[in-house]
Amino acid sequence: GIAGLTTARALQRRGLDVVVAAREWSARTTSAGAGGLWMPFHAEPADAVARWASVTLSCLLEEQRSSAALGAFIESLPATELFRAEAPPPPPPPPPPLRDAPPLPAEDDSAVGRKQPSPRSAMSTSMSSPDLRAAAADRWPAPMPIAAGALPAEVEAQLARLSNRNRPSHYRWTSPLLEAIASGAAPQVSDLSSSVRGRPLFLVAGACPSMLAGMQVVMFTAMDAGEGGGQALDFWWVKPREGEASSLEAQTLHRHSRGPHKNDPGRSKAVYGPIAKLWDGEDGLRASRGALRFGFGSDSGLSSAWIESVATGERYHLCLVWLEEWSSPFARNKFMRGKMVYRRRANGGFFARPLSIVNDTIAVGTGVADVEDVGAAPLPPDGIKLGCYEVPLKESPS
């Protein structure tokens, strides 16, 4: 037991096991899914388990005082306080209906985009990439609608079991920015430390807020490369207005390296950097094992970042990447699982597909059942959280 550890060296060897055990014990005594790698203990500040974990972590960081502090703390606690059962937390309030969001223009997606795919053998292997994209219009799978607005009870029950408590409806403050990106009218932004300008391409949401960070999303931006021409992909945090969580803080549209609106990626650059690297030359093609191409610029009436299937020419114009699950930054095998929200053409509707990144590989779900119709708005309903799985590389067309 921990109380028997008498040296800082022994504590360091056992400290990680203690924290993991505390997390597992907390998960068993709270509602399903309340735990998780980055989820805090569901407890009051004075709760014994939270204090136990806090002291343990403090000991790991301050080796000289580790054994004495932890031993004294545990010896002062009665056994009943360490292992008392706790009542499950109340369920989160249901999100407000989507009709409360800012009004959106109606999107009229053509009927062509909803046809069942025709046999691949009908496509000519000698077609150029634009020809492939034109022929692909007859091959789009029928989208599978997901719950919108008020969620059915069974969907709500499934969402309650997920470890990631964040939901798309929590990010309505990003709706004006997402709509501007999707319509090709994204505002011009700047890196204030270098005066380089650019335009937002897509957002990555779902990981924050967490135990380590507040509410924010990552904005990926096409930045001017200077006199040599061309553009490069950069990213930084975008946040809601302080004291007004339903509105975006306009200052964070620009990249700040210091000051009250500091929002550069910092340590998160190692986490989100692999996503940006997909749009760097042929890196995306290699990461998908030759199945996908990545690019950004004006195409099909849209100025966007896009992912294209090499085999079919189908091009997905990104608006949002939803992250549902991810590994620790310190894990040997790193992964991200979620869905990408995109549109096929200007003035069209929005759709979603599963997307997963495992170490240095990326895959997108291409099956008929993978396509979800998320409606006329780029911010999807909460039901998009369901069905985020690790897409096998073999599912990507080759």
mmCIF file with all atom_site columns, N, CA and C in Angstrom, residues 34 47 58 79 82 90 109 131 137 141 194 232 235 239 273 307 317 388:
data_model
loop_
_atom_site.group_PDB
_atom_site.id
_atom_site.type_symbol
_atom_site.label_atom_id
_atom_site.label_alt_id
_atom_site.label_comp_id
_atom_site.label_asym_id
_atom_site.label_entity_id
_atom_site.label_seq_id
_atom_site.pdbx_PDB_ins_code
_atom_site.Cartn_x
_atom_site.Cartn_y
_atom_site.Cartn_z
_atom_site.occupancy
_atom_site.B_iso_or_equiv
_atom_site.pdbx_formal_charge
_atom_site.auth_seq_id
_atom_site.auth_comp_id
_atom_site.auth_asym_id
_atom_site.auth_atom_id
_atom_site.pdbx_PDB_model_num
ATOM 1  N N  . ALA A 1 34  ? -18.009 9.190  -16.968 1.00 0.00 ? 34  ALA A N  1
ATOM 2  C CA . ALA A 1 34  ? -17.578 10.422 -16.328 1.00 0.00 ? 34  ALA A CA 1
ATOM 3  C C  . ALA A 1 34  ? -16.080 10.488 -16.173 1.00 0.00 ? 34  ALA A C  1
ATOM 4  N N  . ASP A 1 47  ? -13.073 16.578 -1.593  1.00 0.00 ? 47  ASP A N  1
ATOM 5  C CA . ASP A 1 47  ? -13.193 15.123 -1.691  1.00 0.00 ? 47  ASP A CA 1
ATOM 6  C C  . ASP A 1 47  ? -11.845 14.450 -1.467  1.00 0.00 ? 47  ASP A C  1
ATOM 7  N N  . SER A 1 58  ? 1.799   15.965 -6.617  1.00 0.00 ? 58  SER A N  1
ATOM 8  C CA . SER A 1 58  ? 2.739   16.898 -6.015  1.00 0.00 ? 58  SER A CA 1
ATOM 9  C C  . SER A 1 58  ? 4.010   16.178 -5.590  1.00 0.00 ? 58  SER A C  1
ATOM 10 N N  . ALA A 1 79  ? -10.536 5.231  7.029   1.00 0.00 ? 79  ALA A N  1
ATOM 11 C CA . ALA A 1 79  ? -10.794 4.364  5.872   1.00 0.00 ? 79  ALA A CA 1
ATOM 12 C C  . ALA A 1 79  ? -12.116 4.681  5.215   1.00 0.00 ? 79  ALA A C  1
ATOM 13 N N  . LEU A 1 82  ? -11.849 7.315  2.479   1.00 0.00 ? 82  LEU A N  1
ATOM 14 C CA . LEU A 1 82  ? -11.178 6.932  1.244   1.00 0.00 ? 82  LEU A CA 1
ATOM 15 C C  . LEU A 1 82  ? -12.080 6.145  0.316   1.00 0.00 ? 82  LEU A C  1
ATOM 16 N N  . PRO A 1 90  ? -25.651 14.742 -11.524 1.00 0.00 ? 90  PRO A N  1
ATOM 17 C CA . PRO A 1 90  ? -26.891 14.926 -12.292 1.00 0.00 ? 90  PRO A CA 1
ATOM 18 C C  . PRO A 1 90  ? -26.577 14.981 -13.775 1.00 0.00 ? 90  PRO A C  1
ATOM 19 N N  . ASP A 1 109 ? -28.992 21.533 -51.941 1.00 0.00 ? 109 ASP A N  1
ATOM 20 C CA . ASP A 1 109 ? -28.091 20.547 -52.521 1.00 0.00 ? 109 ASP A CA 1
ATOM 21 C C  . ASP A 1 109 ? -28.812 19.835 -53.654 1.00 0.00 ? 109 ASP A C  1
ATOM 22 N N  . ASP A 1 131 ? -12.074 15.505 -64.502 1.00 0.00 ? 131 ASP A N  1
ATOM 23 C CA . ASP A 1 131 ? -13.057 14.592 -65.085 1.00 0.00 ? 131 ASP A CA 1
ATOM 24 C C  . ASP A 1 131 ? -13.537 13.587 -64.054 1.00 0.00 ? 131 ASP A C  1
ATOM 25 N N  . ALA A 1 137 ? -19.901 12.826 -59.356 1.00 0.00 ? 137 ALA A N  1
ATOM 26 C CA . ALA A 1 137 ? -21.186 13.384 -58.927 1.00 0.00 ? 137 ALA A CA 1
ATOM 27 C C  . ALA A 1 137 ? -22.298 12.357 -59.005 1.00 0.00 ? 137 ALA A C  1
ATOM 28 N N  . PRO A 1 141 ? -22.776 8.299  -52.365 1.00 0.00 ? 141 PRO A N  1
ATOM 29 C CA . PRO A 1 141 ? -23.713 7.422  -51.649 1.00 0.00 ? 141 PRO A CA 1
ATOM 30 C C  . PRO A 1 141 ? -24.834 8.230  -51.020 1.00 0.00 ? 141 PRO A C  1
ATOM 31 N N  . SER A 1 194 ? 4.351   38.851 -36.824 1.00 0.00 ? 194 SER A N  1
ATOM 32 C CA . SER A 1 194 ? 5.071   38.926 -38.100 1.00 0.00 ? 194 SER A CA 1
ATOM 33 C C  . SER A 1 194 ? 4.343   39.750 -39.148 1.00 0.00 ? 194 SER A C  1
ATOM 34 N N  . ALA A 1 232 ? 1.120   28.880 -46.761 1.00 0.00 ? 232 ALA A N  1
ATOM 35 C CA . ALA A 1 232 ? 1.463   27.826 -45.810 1.00 0.00 ? 232 ALA A CA 1
ATOM 36 C C  . ALA A 1 232 ? 0.357   27.731 -44.775 1.00 0.00 ? 232 ALA A C  1
ATOM 37 N N  . PHE A 1 235 ? -1.846  27.446 -37.519 1.00 0.00 ? 235 PHE A N  1
ATOM 38 C CA . PHE A 1 235 ? -3.020  27.255 -36.670 1.00 0.00 ? 235 PHE A CA 1
ATOM 39 C C  . PHE A 1 235 ? -2.785  27.888 -35.312 1.00 0.00 ? 235 PHE A C  1
ATOM 40 N N  . LYS A 1 239 ? -11.159 31.643 -29.200 1.00 0.00 ? 239 LYS A N  1
ATOM 41 C CA . LYS A 1 239 ? -11.848 31.501 -27.921 1.00 0.00 ? 239 LYS A CA 1
ATOM 42 C C  . LYS A 1 239 ? -13.120 32.345 -27.881 1.00 0.00 ? 239 LYS A C  1
ATOM 43 N N  . GLY A 1 273 ? 0.049   19.657 -34.811 1.00 0.00 ? 273 GLY A N  1
ATOM 44 C CA . GLY A 1 273 ? 0.982   19.783 -35.925 1.00 0.00 ? 273 GLY A CA 1
ATOM 45 C C  . GLY A 1 273 ? 0.838   18.705 -36.981 1.00 0.00 ? 273 GLY A C  1
ATOM 46 N N  . ILE A 1 307 ? -9.922  17.510 -49.046 1.00 0.00 ? 307 ILE A N  1
ATOM 47 C CA . ILE A 1 307 ? -9.352  16.162 -49.095 1.00 0.00 ? 307 ILE A CA 1
ATOM 48 C C  . ILE A 1 307 ? -9.983  15.472 -50.287 1.00 0.00 ? 307 ILE A C  1
ATOM 49 N N  . HIS A 1 317 ? -14.710 19.393 -49.153 1.00 0.00 ? 317 HIS A N  1
ATOM 50 C CA . HIS A 1 317 ? -14.296 20.734 -48.747 1.00 0.00 ? 317 HIS A CA 1
ATOM 51 C C  . HIS A 1 317 ? -14.576 20.901 -47.251 1.00 0.00 ? 317 HIS A C  1
ATOM 52 N N  . CYS A 1 388 ? -17.846 7.372  -34.187 1.00 0.00 ? 388 CYS A N  1
ATOM 53 C CA . CYS A 1 388 ? -16.460 7.766  -34.452 1.00 0.00 ? 388 CYS A CA 1
ATOM 54 C C  . CYS A 1 388 ? -15.569 6.562  -34.157 1.00 0.00 ? 388 CYS A C  1
#
